[in-house]
Amino acid sequence: MVELRRRYGAAPWHLLLLLGCFAVAGWIALRLAGEPTAGRMLLWFLGAVVVHDLVLFPAYALVDRALRATLARGRPSTGGPAARRSRRPSALNHVRVPALAAGLVFLVYLPGVLGLGDGTYSAATGLQPRPLLARWLALTGVLFAASAAVYVLRWLRQPGRGAGPAAGGPGPR
Amino acid sequence: MPATPPPPGPADPRPETGYAGPGAAAGDAGRPAAGTDAAEQTGPDAAEQTGPDRRYAAPARWWRALDRHRPPGADAVADAWRSPVRGPWLTSVLGAVLLVTLPVVLVTGLLDWIAYGPRLDQAFPRGVGWLRPPAFDWPARPAWLFRLTQGLHVTLGIVLVPVVLAKLWSVLPKLFAWPPARSVAQVLERLSLLLLVGGILFETVTGLLNVQYAYLFGFDFYTAHWYGAWVFTAALVTHVVIKLPRMVAALRGPGFRRTPVARTGPEPADSDGLVARRPGPATMSRRGVLALTGGAAALLAALTVGQSLDGPLRRTALLLPRGRQPGDGPNGFPVNRTAAAAGIRPEETGQGWRLTLRAGGRTVDLDRSALLAMAQHTARLPISCVEGWSTSQVWTGVRLRDLATLVGAAERAVARVGSLERTGLFRQAALTAGQVRDPDSLLALRVNGVDLSPDHGFPARVIVPALPGVHCTKWVREITFAGVDGG
């Protein structure tokens, strides 16, 4: 047992557990291998991981980095003592939060917003699809406007509060 | 910037998050940074350990060589993770939320499959082998049962998207960590994580596309979503068994106390390598990250629940295809398939239409006026679709059990309902004896006080409490009572 542990790198139950997991996945793969669309399923399964890890994540991380760099310009340093002394609260999260919310909403309702299912929808229901892109844009506008309003409020309430707790809060949801 | 930064340690003057609380034993600030090869966690017994440690397993020479052959950029990548809030505590909080909620999505998904009636061979996918929950006859009570299970499945699945994304964000540095493994155990565990992450993303993407009618993927949704769920479940169980002790330990971390952003600092370096080697200044507190995640989930909930509600609130599902009432009148509730789409010709549903009842060699033909002359029953029942929307309406018609009695069907007979529709997956559906015998199970002729519209199944449709919408057959042509139900 100790020898297995040393060679394998974890306890025996760890190996058993993982073999069980792969047995299930392997059985499913074998079962689906006969499907004519099995290749597409595999492609979407692996593609989802690749798109999330190597496209979506780097994209939003880079946008965030660019945003931080832009907003840090003209400010001594984000979150540092100098920033806390400056009169203007950090706008970072007031851009970040509505941007993340709008991006998430776009991602989740993307088929509708881009009208990708319009044909099927009309055929099934006999209804004209509604222009959801305009709604998403309006919702995005509302999110940014609400965030900006909260920012202005914070700015107005800022003077006289000293290096108070208001510096760089999470902003509105 | 130095290529090899000093490990964050006690020398770092950065303020801590007030982590010196009761859980301080969970990690000591003096622990070597991630990447330093140290055999920590020399617990009393090897079985105490919750997973692979940082030592090299056999053949140690190979694993060490892999570690030393760092690809160009490995250090730059390791230093590029700057967020000071990443760490075991945040990951564990998000993990705990998913540990409680994801099983609800999985179980309601399986219940939806059972609601389709695997014992009547009409659950999709068919013939799933041993990998299936124990099937039982889907009850007709409570009437809102299917509305609840499928509504929960779809709504919770959507609401959890930001939590899943935040969880993935919190652990992403590990994907790029070098070495990728120090033992066979770690290689296998990382492969299982591919199944875990692939599984949740595949299920989310196929589900989101399905509820929005965008069948871009070109494979059968039911088959893919079903087997994808099992791959995910297997990987999730594996992951939870391996990580649960670590999650419980890490939850003793910084805690939910309010910490100003300026005083938010990293957790002590952890053996998992989640904590940044070179953390930057905090721009959001941990509470802020959780509030943002929770707020995003709440926003999605607000934009989704509408499709399960009636009245003006339905319109709050702003961006979903079912967030609207197609019309104003008594027949103005959502249609899943129009008469035109089903190829129903007006002459088939006119004066010449007959309902044929069959049981044990007997046949009874009824026209619509004969049906209207029978005892009429009215019930308010929901109609719910697997695509996540539902609506409650007042239906009037003949009880199915009265029709069964009329044709002399056996008490425990299964009903097979056929539609005028010639093509389509749901042109026929079977009902269990329990569903046939429920007092609110109707062959509906009218809805909300008027005749059914063609799109809602005129001249007659089935409506059964807690039955999936697609099995509430429209434009009914015949009902055959046959066999004895499984019990």
XYZ file of C-alpha atoms in Angstrom:
660
model
C 0.000 0.000 0.000
C 2.691 2.465 0.991
C 4.650 1.449 -2.059
C 1.608 1.993 -4.326
C 1.052 5.347 -2.722
C 4.615 6.396 -3.327
C 4.662 5.245 -6.917
C 1.211 6.428 -7.879
C 1.293 9.661 -5.922
C -1.928 9.315 -3.963
C -3.896 6.864 -1.889
C -5.320 3.744 -3.543
C -8.906 4.995 -3.200
C -7.896 7.966 -5.340
C -6.956 5.592 -8.139
C -10.127 3.537 -7.743
C -12.278 6.646 -7.791
C -10.702 7.978 -10.964
C -10.868 4.603 -12.678
C -14.580 4.538 -11.849
C -15.015 7.992 -13.343
C -13.197 7.013 -16.537
C -15.136 3.759 -16.716
C -18.402 5.699 -16.821
C -17.066 8.191 -19.352
C -15.541 5.410 -21.445
C -18.759 3.408 -21.429
C -20.643 6.481 -22.602
C -18.058 7.157 -25.300
C -18.389 3.579 -26.565
C -22.166 3.831 -26.478
C -22.156 7.058 -28.432
C -19.461 5.949 -30.854
C -22.131 4.395 -33.056
C -24.063 7.643 -33.373
C -23.461 9.385 -36.679
C -23.091 12.687 -34.806
C -20.688 11.358 -32.156
C -17.827 13.383 -33.619
C -19.812 16.581 -33.347
C -20.669 15.847 -29.718
C -16.998 15.318 -28.892
C -16.119 18.472 -30.781
C -18.630 20.523 -28.784
C -17.551 18.919 -25.519
C -13.859 19.678 -26.010
C -14.594 22.873 -27.907
C -16.528 24.265 -24.951
C -13.464 23.814 -22.740
C -11.091 25.314 -25.289
C -13.368 28.273 -25.971
C -13.831 28.990 -22.276
C -10.232 28.504 -21.168
C -8.364 29.868 -24.161
C -10.755 32.402 -25.681
C -13.376 33.669 -23.238
C -11.148 33.842 -20.183
C -8.160 35.534 -21.909
C -10.571 37.914 -23.616
C -12.252 39.141 -20.461
C -8.982 39.148 -18.520
C -7.323 41.315 -21.174
C -10.267 43.681 -21.356
C -10.152 44.000 -17.582
C -6.428 44.644 -17.638
C -6.855 47.298 -20.322
C -9.649 48.857 -18.309
C -7.517 48.959 -15.178
C -4.610 50.467 -17.109
C -6.850 53.128 -18.634
C -8.483 54.082 -15.374
C -5.201 54.026 -13.472
C -3.857 56.670 -15.820
C -4.255 60.036 -14.148
C -4.471 58.352 -10.783
C -1.340 57.777 -8.756
C -2.106 54.101 -8.220
C -5.252 52.084 -7.985
C -6.167 51.303 -4.472
C -2.923 52.658 -3.085
C -2.788 55.217 -0.297
C -2.490 58.077 -2.781
C -5.641 56.946 -4.534
C -7.435 56.835 -1.276
C -6.414 60.383 -0.589
C -7.562 61.587 -3.996
C -10.982 63.100 -4.032
C -12.394 61.051 -6.860
C -13.559 57.496 -6.052
C -12.297 54.775 -8.353
C -14.521 54.366 -11.376
C -13.121 50.893 -12.065
C -15.898 48.819 -10.576
C -18.510 51.184 -11.912
C -17.418 50.195 -15.380
C -16.523 46.615 -14.552
C -19.773 45.596 -12.903
C -22.202 46.748 -15.625
C -19.812 45.502 -18.311
C -19.631 42.051 -16.706
C -23.386 41.965 -16.239
C -24.068 43.012 -19.826
C -21.495 40.537 -21.127
C -22.949 37.711 -19.089
C -26.488 38.486 -20.193
C -25.310 38.597 -23.790
C -23.576 35.252 -23.437
C -26.490 33.472 -21.775
C -29.188 34.820 -24.095
C -26.909 34.961 -27.127
C -29.004 32.685 -29.372
C -32.028 34.918 -28.862
C -30.160 38.205 -28.966
C -28.486 37.278 -32.242
C -31.621 35.638 -33.585
C -29.933 32.273 -34.128
C -33.125 30.371 -33.353
C -35.539 32.631 -35.190
C -36.291 30.196 -37.994
C -37.162 27.317 -35.673
C -39.092 29.635 -33.385
C -41.251 31.056 -36.170
C -41.870 27.645 -37.666
C -42.966 26.218 -34.321
C -45.015 29.100 -32.951
C -46.087 31.050 -36.017
C -44.865 34.214 -34.322
C -42.469 36.829 -35.577
C -39.355 36.861 -33.408
C -38.886 40.059 -31.483
C -35.783 42.210 -31.926
C -33.967 41.112 -28.797
C -30.700 42.817 -29.720
C -32.321 46.201 -29.149
C -33.564 45.013 -25.768
C -30.129 43.818 -24.787
C -28.651 47.161 -25.807
C -31.296 48.959 -23.769
C -30.637 46.738 -20.762
C -26.911 47.422 -21.104
C -27.628 51.130 -21.201
C -29.723 50.891 -18.049
C -27.006 48.938 -16.244
C -24.326 51.484 -17.130
C -26.607 54.409 -16.308
C -27.471 52.943 -12.903
C -23.816 52.325 -12.198
C -22.917 55.869 -13.245
C -25.648 57.260 -11.012
C -24.276 55.364 -8.028
C -20.814 56.640 -8.910
C -21.996 60.239 -8.956
C -23.731 59.737 -5.613
C -20.550 58.321 -4.113
C -18.564 61.212 -5.531
C -20.955 63.743 -4.030
C -20.876 62.091 -0.649
C -17.127 61.680 -0.669
C -15.717 65.040 0.616
C -15.112 65.293 4.299
C -15.259 61.591 4.809
C -11.475 61.218 4.820
C -9.775 57.998 3.806
C -13.056 56.351 4.419
C -14.571 53.050 3.567
C -15.968 54.316 0.280
C -12.753 53.743 -1.652
C -13.325 51.273 -4.446
C -16.372 49.435 -3.213
C -17.901 46.743 -5.324
C -20.502 49.097 -6.710
C -24.010 48.069 -7.611
C -24.891 44.647 -8.748
C 10.190 43.265 -12.755
C 12.380 40.412 -11.566
C 12.005 37.184 -13.447
C 11.849 35.126 -10.319
C 10.028 37.132 -7.695
C 10.462 36.486 -4.036
C 7.748 34.389 -2.498
C 5.165 36.334 -0.576
C 5.898 35.775 3.020
C 6.111 37.435 6.382
C 8.526 39.978 4.954
C 5.767 41.312 2.730
C 4.333 44.392 4.406
C 1.009 44.012 2.642
C -1.874 44.171 5.082
C -3.608 40.898 5.639
C -7.304 40.330 5.591
C -7.650 39.719 9.237
C -6.991 36.076 8.592
C -5.325 35.479 11.925
C -8.614 34.247 13.278
C -9.637 30.848 14.488
C -8.721 29.226 11.190
C -5.125 30.353 11.202
C -4.016 26.784 11.617
C -5.300 26.008 8.138
C -2.170 27.531 6.688
C 0.836 29.329 8.033
C 2.121 32.446 6.388
C 5.628 31.100 6.414
C 4.818 28.258 4.084
C 6.938 28.187 0.931
C 5.340 29.630 -2.120
C 3.718 27.556 -4.788
C 6.252 26.095 -7.105
C 8.752 25.466 -4.387
C 9.206 21.773 -4.107
C 8.490 20.992 -0.523
C 6.935 17.976 1.014
C 4.546 19.731 3.300
C 1.476 18.153 4.781
C 3.410 15.540 6.607
C 0.271 14.559 8.429
C 0.012 11.748 10.910
C -1.051 9.332 8.223
C -0.961 9.264 4.469
C -4.679 8.526 4.356
C -5.262 11.915 5.944
C -4.218 13.572 2.754
C -6.943 14.688 0.481
C -5.102 14.308 -2.777
C -1.789 14.195 -4.459
C 0.878 16.187 -2.680
C 3.737 18.145 -4.127
C 6.326 15.365 -3.953
C 7.303 13.578 -7.120
C 5.907 10.101 -7.448
C 7.676 7.336 -9.279
C 9.568 7.675 -11.521
C 10.678 10.768 -9.632
C 13.483 11.444 -12.081
C 11.031 11.937 -14.934
C 8.665 14.142 -13.015
C 11.546 16.238 -11.750
C 12.864 16.572 -15.295
C 9.436 17.711 -16.457
C 9.399 20.284 -13.682
C 12.843 21.569 -14.620
C 12.109 21.821 -18.334
C 9.953 24.834 -17.959
C 8.648 26.018 -21.280
C 9.458 29.616 -22.162
C 6.936 31.892 -20.590
C 5.971 29.534 -17.790
C 7.309 31.921 -15.179
C 5.776 34.931 -16.873
C 2.429 33.195 -16.861
C 2.813 32.162 -13.233
C 3.525 35.773 -12.321
C 0.744 37.168 -14.459
C -1.969 36.083 -12.013
C -2.414 39.204 -9.973
C -5.749 39.003 -8.238
C -5.182 38.873 -4.488
C -8.642 37.486 -3.810
C -8.010 34.211 -5.616
C -7.386 31.544 -3.073
C -8.746 28.436 -1.406
C -11.408 30.304 0.559
C -13.069 32.006 -2.409
C -12.864 28.834 -4.491
C -14.346 26.834 -1.633
C -17.245 29.215 -1.077
C -18.127 29.071 -4.762
C -17.592 25.302 -4.713
C -19.876 24.929 -1.707
C -22.621 26.881 -3.467
C -22.322 24.628 -6.501
C -22.138 21.526 -4.325
C -25.581 22.348 -2.949
C -27.203 23.627 -6.131
C -25.835 21.520 -8.985
C -27.307 18.269 -7.605
C -30.708 19.983 -7.756
C -30.175 20.641 -11.462
C -29.016 17.058 -12.007
C -31.870 15.475 -10.088
C -34.558 17.635 -11.690
C -33.071 16.733 -15.075
C -33.426 13.034 -14.272
C -36.964 13.627 -12.996
C -37.838 15.278 -16.301
C -36.607 12.165 -18.070
C -38.791 10.014 -15.808
C -41.738 12.363 -16.435
C -41.446 11.492 -20.122
C -42.274 7.912 -19.215
C -39.365 5.485 -19.645
C -41.665 2.593 -18.629
C -43.852 3.439 -21.597
C -40.731 3.641 -23.765
C -41.222 7.302 -24.520
C -38.397 8.939 -22.563
C -35.602 10.396 -24.646
C -33.048 9.088 -25.145
C -34.415 5.563 -25.352
C -32.475 2.434 -24.471
C -29.986 4.018 -22.129
C -28.708 0.775 -20.624
C -27.824 0.536 -16.956
C -26.979 4.189 -16.591
C -30.378 5.430 -15.505
C -32.263 6.356 -12.391
C -34.856 3.908 -11.081
C -37.909 4.575 -13.222
C -41.337 4.943 -11.707
C -44.728 5.918 -13.044
C -44.834 9.710 -13.102
C -47.653 10.798 -10.794
C -50.479 13.113 -11.812
C -50.336 14.834 -8.438
C -49.457 17.469 -7.480
C -50.532 19.059 -10.751
C -47.632 21.505 -10.633
C -45.008 18.781 -10.221
C -43.591 18.890 -13.735
C -43.916 22.652 -13.853
C -41.711 22.724 -10.772
C -39.113 20.140 -11.820
C -38.531 21.395 -15.326
C -38.802 25.038 -14.254
C -36.179 24.448 -11.562
C -33.947 22.547 -13.953
C -33.904 25.249 -16.601
C -34.014 28.294 -14.334
C -31.417 27.069 -11.858
C -29.226 25.878 -14.716
C -29.244 29.424 -16.113
C -28.895 31.136 -12.738
C -25.789 29.109 -11.893
C -23.896 30.204 -15.009
C -22.139 33.120 -13.248
C -21.302 30.922 -10.258
C -19.733 28.328 -12.559
C -17.825 31.028 -14.435
C -16.598 32.560 -11.174
C -15.512 29.146 -9.906
C -13.609 28.510 -13.121
C -12.044 31.972 -12.898
C -10.881 31.225 -9.372
C -9.013 28.065 -10.374
C -7.806 28.974 -13.852
C -4.184 29.585 -12.806
C -3.906 25.869 -12.135
C -4.521 25.112 -15.787
C -1.310 26.901 -16.712
C 0.780 25.842 -13.713
C 4.101 24.136 -14.348
C 4.755 21.263 -13.976
C 1.353 20.047 -15.108
C 1.768 16.996 -12.897
C 4.105 15.383 -10.431
C 2.596 11.924 -10.476
C 0.311 9.620 -12.381
C -2.322 10.490 -9.801
C -2.214 14.124 -10.834
C -2.335 13.265 -14.525
C -5.472 11.199 -13.974
C -7.029 13.835 -11.775
C -6.434 16.520 -14.385
C -8.023 14.313 -17.032
C -11.072 13.964 -14.802
C -11.151 17.760 -14.539
C -11.376 17.922 -18.325
C -14.517 15.796 -18.014
C -15.778 17.996 -15.190
C -15.262 21.319 -16.945
C -16.218 19.947 -20.349
C -19.298 18.374 -18.803
C -20.655 21.502 -17.128
C -19.906 23.709 -20.137
C -21.379 21.198 -22.596
C -24.548 20.834 -20.534
C -24.893 24.590 -20.135
C -24.307 25.371 -23.794
C -26.606 22.668 -25.169
C -29.279 23.581 -22.624
C -29.094 27.296 -23.401
C -29.263 26.631 -27.139
C -32.207 24.277 -26.701
C -34.351 26.675 -24.696
C -33.675 29.334 -27.325
C -34.473 27.142 -30.322
C -30.959 27.413 -31.769
C -30.065 23.874 -32.758
C -26.676 24.874 -34.074
C -24.951 21.798 -32.767
C -26.445 19.408 -35.281
C -26.828 16.444 -32.944
C -29.795 15.106 -31.034
C -30.297 17.323 -27.999
C -31.809 14.657 -25.762
C -29.019 12.146 -26.376
C -26.222 14.661 -25.972
C -27.686 16.381 -22.912
C -28.417 13.049 -21.222
C -25.024 11.441 -21.689
C -23.199 14.722 -21.115
C -24.974 14.936 -17.765
C -23.708 11.476 -16.792
C -20.140 12.313 -17.759
C -20.438 15.455 -15.675
C -22.014 13.607 -12.753
C -19.242 11.012 -12.673
C -16.585 13.721 -12.793
C -18.409 15.802 -10.170
C -18.675 12.920 -7.711
C -14.974 12.206 -8.219
C -14.035 15.841 -7.739
C -16.164 16.238 -4.627
C -14.803 13.092 -2.988
C -11.235 14.235 -3.619
C -11.701 17.884 -2.724
C -14.355 17.911 -0.017
C -11.936 17.779 2.948
C -9.870 20.548 1.397
C -12.983 22.632 0.792
C -14.145 22.220 4.372
C -10.698 23.196 5.670
C -10.439 26.198 3.358
C -13.854 27.493 4.405
C -12.261 28.385 7.751
C -10.341 31.046 5.796
C -10.955 34.795 5.634
C -14.671 34.471 6.224
C -17.538 36.730 5.263
C -16.502 39.610 7.483
C -16.643 42.986 5.791
C -13.115 43.879 4.728
C -12.433 47.167 2.955
C -10.904 46.780 -0.472
C -7.780 48.599 0.598
C -7.178 46.056 3.344
C -8.029 43.030 1.215
C -4.925 40.934 0.838
C -4.101 37.467 -0.381
C -4.562 34.345 1.668
C -1.383 32.585 2.756
C 0.235 30.608 -0.046
C -1.604 27.338 -0.412
C -0.529 23.887 -1.461
C -2.957 24.066 -4.389
C -1.253 27.063 -5.904
C -4.428 29.133 -6.119
C -2.965 32.134 -4.346
C -1.096 34.501 -6.639
C 2.695 34.443 -6.374
C 2.860 38.155 -7.067
C -0.523 39.569 -6.113
C -1.412 43.078 -7.170
C -3.463 45.531 -5.156
C -7.056 44.509 -4.570
C -9.676 46.236 -6.675
C -12.571 44.368 -5.097
C -12.990 42.630 -1.775
C -13.835 38.960 -1.524
C -17.291 39.949 -0.380
C -17.435 42.182 -3.434
C -16.595 39.274 -5.737
C -19.251 37.122 -4.090
C -21.784 39.962 -4.226
C -20.994 40.464 -7.897
C -21.432 36.751 -8.592
C -24.626 36.589 -6.585
C -25.905 39.762 -8.198
C -25.240 38.354 -11.650
C -27.121 35.199 -10.672
C -30.009 37.307 -9.387
C -30.067 39.283 -12.636
C -30.302 36.074 -14.662
C -33.015 34.780 -12.336
C -34.987 37.996 -12.853
C -34.637 37.640 -16.618
C -35.636 33.959 -16.616
C -38.387 33.187 -14.090
C -40.898 35.163 -16.147
C -41.293 32.312 -18.598
C -42.715 30.180 -15.775
C -45.159 32.862 -14.635
C -48.491 34.019 -15.956
C -49.834 37.526 -16.259
C -47.807 40.676 -16.780
C -44.771 39.183 -15.010
C -44.187 36.885 -17.981
C -42.816 39.864 -19.849
C -39.919 40.121 -17.378
C -38.261 37.301 -19.325
C -37.092 40.079 -21.626
C -34.613 38.093 -23.658
C -36.227 34.662 -23.800
C -38.452 33.565 -26.680
C -41.213 32.550 -24.236
C -41.331 35.837 -22.387
C -44.505 36.907 -24.159
C -48.169 36.075 -24.453
C -48.879 35.552 -28.143
C -52.353 37.081 -27.901
C -54.920 38.723 -25.653
C -57.898 36.395 -25.861
C -58.705 33.163 -24.017
C -56.433 31.298 -26.457
C -53.629 33.834 -26.139
C -51.171 31.629 -24.230
C -47.983 30.167 -25.717
C -48.110 27.593 -28.511
C -45.381 25.001 -28.859
C -46.393 23.843 -32.317
C -48.946 25.499 -34.564
C -51.545 23.606 -36.575
C -49.773 24.780 -39.705
C -46.413 23.495 -38.463
C -48.024 20.153 -37.626
C -49.611 19.952 -41.079
C -53.180 19.893 -39.773
C -55.609 20.744 -42.573
C -58.841 22.594 -41.657
C -61.038 19.974 -43.351
C -59.644 17.286 -41.029
C -60.871 19.149 -37.957
C -64.312 20.167 -39.320
C -67.671 18.409 -39.331
C -66.119 15.155 -40.495
C -63.840 14.808 -37.484
C -64.446 11.759 -35.306
C -62.736 10.596 -32.149
C -62.142 6.862 -32.204
C -61.923 5.021 -28.885
C -60.621 1.462 -28.838
C -60.405 -1.161 -26.120
C -60.344 -4.949 -26.295
C -61.673 -5.157 -29.850
C -64.462 -2.654 -29.190
C -64.556 0.641 -31.081
C -66.565 3.762 -30.353
C -66.675 6.754 -32.712
C -67.713 10.116 -31.345
C -68.120 13.452 -33.062
C -67.521 16.723 -31.255
C -71.181 17.322 -30.395
C -71.382 13.861 -28.832
C -68.357 14.705 -26.720
C -69.891 18.051 -25.725
C -73.057 16.172 -24.724
C -71.090 14.081 -22.207
C -70.442 15.227 -18.646
C -68.064 18.195 -18.841
C -65.393 18.827 -16.250
C -63.390 21.999 -15.742
C -59.923 22.192 -14.176
C -57.173 24.780 -13.920
C -54.029 22.968 -14.970
C -50.539 24.049 -15.956
C -49.006 23.145 -19.250
C -45.232 23.004 -19.057
C -42.589 22.484 -21.665
C -39.149 20.932 -21.223
C -37.797 24.118 -22.721
C -38.513 25.691 -19.367
C -41.672 27.708 -19.848
C -45.084 27.003 -18.401
C -48.513 28.526 -18.132
C -51.663 27.725 -16.174
C -55.059 27.739 -17.935
C -58.646 26.667 -17.298
C -59.559 23.652 -19.390
C -62.989 22.118 -19.976
C -63.760 18.746 -21.508
C -64.544 15.099 -20.961
C -62.715 13.136 -18.294
C -60.398 10.546 -19.807
C -61.707 7.963 -17.337
C -65.253 8.563 -18.614
C -64.032 7.805 -22.141
C -62.308 4.667 -20.825
C -65.533 3.556 -19.173
C -67.520 4.332 -22.334
C -65.441 1.931 -24.398
C -65.233 -0.623 -21.589
C -61.505 -0.351 -20.960
C -59.889 -2.253 -18.127
C -59.302 -0.371 -14.894
C -55.513 -0.482 -15.242
C -55.315 0.103 -18.988
C -52.665 2.347 -20.527
C -53.988 4.921 -22.993
C -52.238 5.500 -26.278
C -53.315 8.795 -27.778
C -52.867 9.440 -31.491
C -53.006 12.819 -33.210
C -54.122 13.895 -36.665
C -50.519 14.954 -37.048
C -48.702 12.612 -39.417
C -45.133 13.537 -38.666
C -43.343 14.827 -35.641
C -41.834 13.256 -32.580
C -44.917 13.808 -30.441
C -47.791 12.834 -32.729
C -48.651 10.132 -30.220
C -48.189 9.680 -26.511
C -48.962 7.024 -23.932
C -50.546 7.741 -20.568
C -50.231 5.538 -17.500
C -53.363 4.155 -15.874
C -52.795 6.556 -13.000
C -52.779 9.481 -15.384
C -55.904 8.249 -17.196
C -57.788 7.780 -13.912
C -57.002 11.180 -12.406
C -60.244 13.174 -12.031
C -58.647 16.220 -13.697
C -57.282 14.326 -16.710
C -59.257 15.604 -19.647
C -59.846 15.376 -23.299
C -60.204 19.139 -23.410
C -62.612 20.722 -25.892
C -62.550 24.230 -24.539
C -60.098 26.502 -22.764
C -60.875 29.568 -20.653
C -64.538 29.318 -21.619
C -64.168 29.179 -25.391
C -63.433 26.503 -27.983
C -59.807 25.540 -28.368
C -58.102 27.463 -31.139
C -56.613 25.428 -33.989
C -53.135 26.054 -32.630
C -54.132 24.752 -29.205
C -55.460 21.499 -30.622
C -59.031 22.006 -31.880
C -61.189 19.917 -31.987
C -59.822 18.129 -28.896
C -56.604 17.787 -26.950
C -55.327 15.916 -23.946
C -54.522 17.772 -20.745
C -53.286 15.774 -17.770
C -51.980 17.126 -14.457
C -48.159 17.155 -14.162
C -47.719 15.707 -17.656
C -44.978 17.172 -19.884
C -46.550 19.541 -22.402
C -45.423 17.557 -25.431
C -47.430 14.568 -24.196
C -50.621 16.620 -23.944
C -51.438 15.544 -27.477
C -53.252 18.050 -29.671
C -55.713 17.388 -32.547
C -56.550 14.006 -30.995
C -57.821 11.434 -33.493
C -57.904 8.246 -31.452
C -57.351 6.844 -28.000
C -56.552 3.173 -27.581
C -56.854 1.672 -24.122
C -54.735 -1.427 -24.048
C -52.729 -3.725 -21.876
C -52.343 -3.488 -18.189
C -50.153 -0.884 -16.668
C -46.861 -2.094 -15.216
C -47.941 -2.225 -11.536
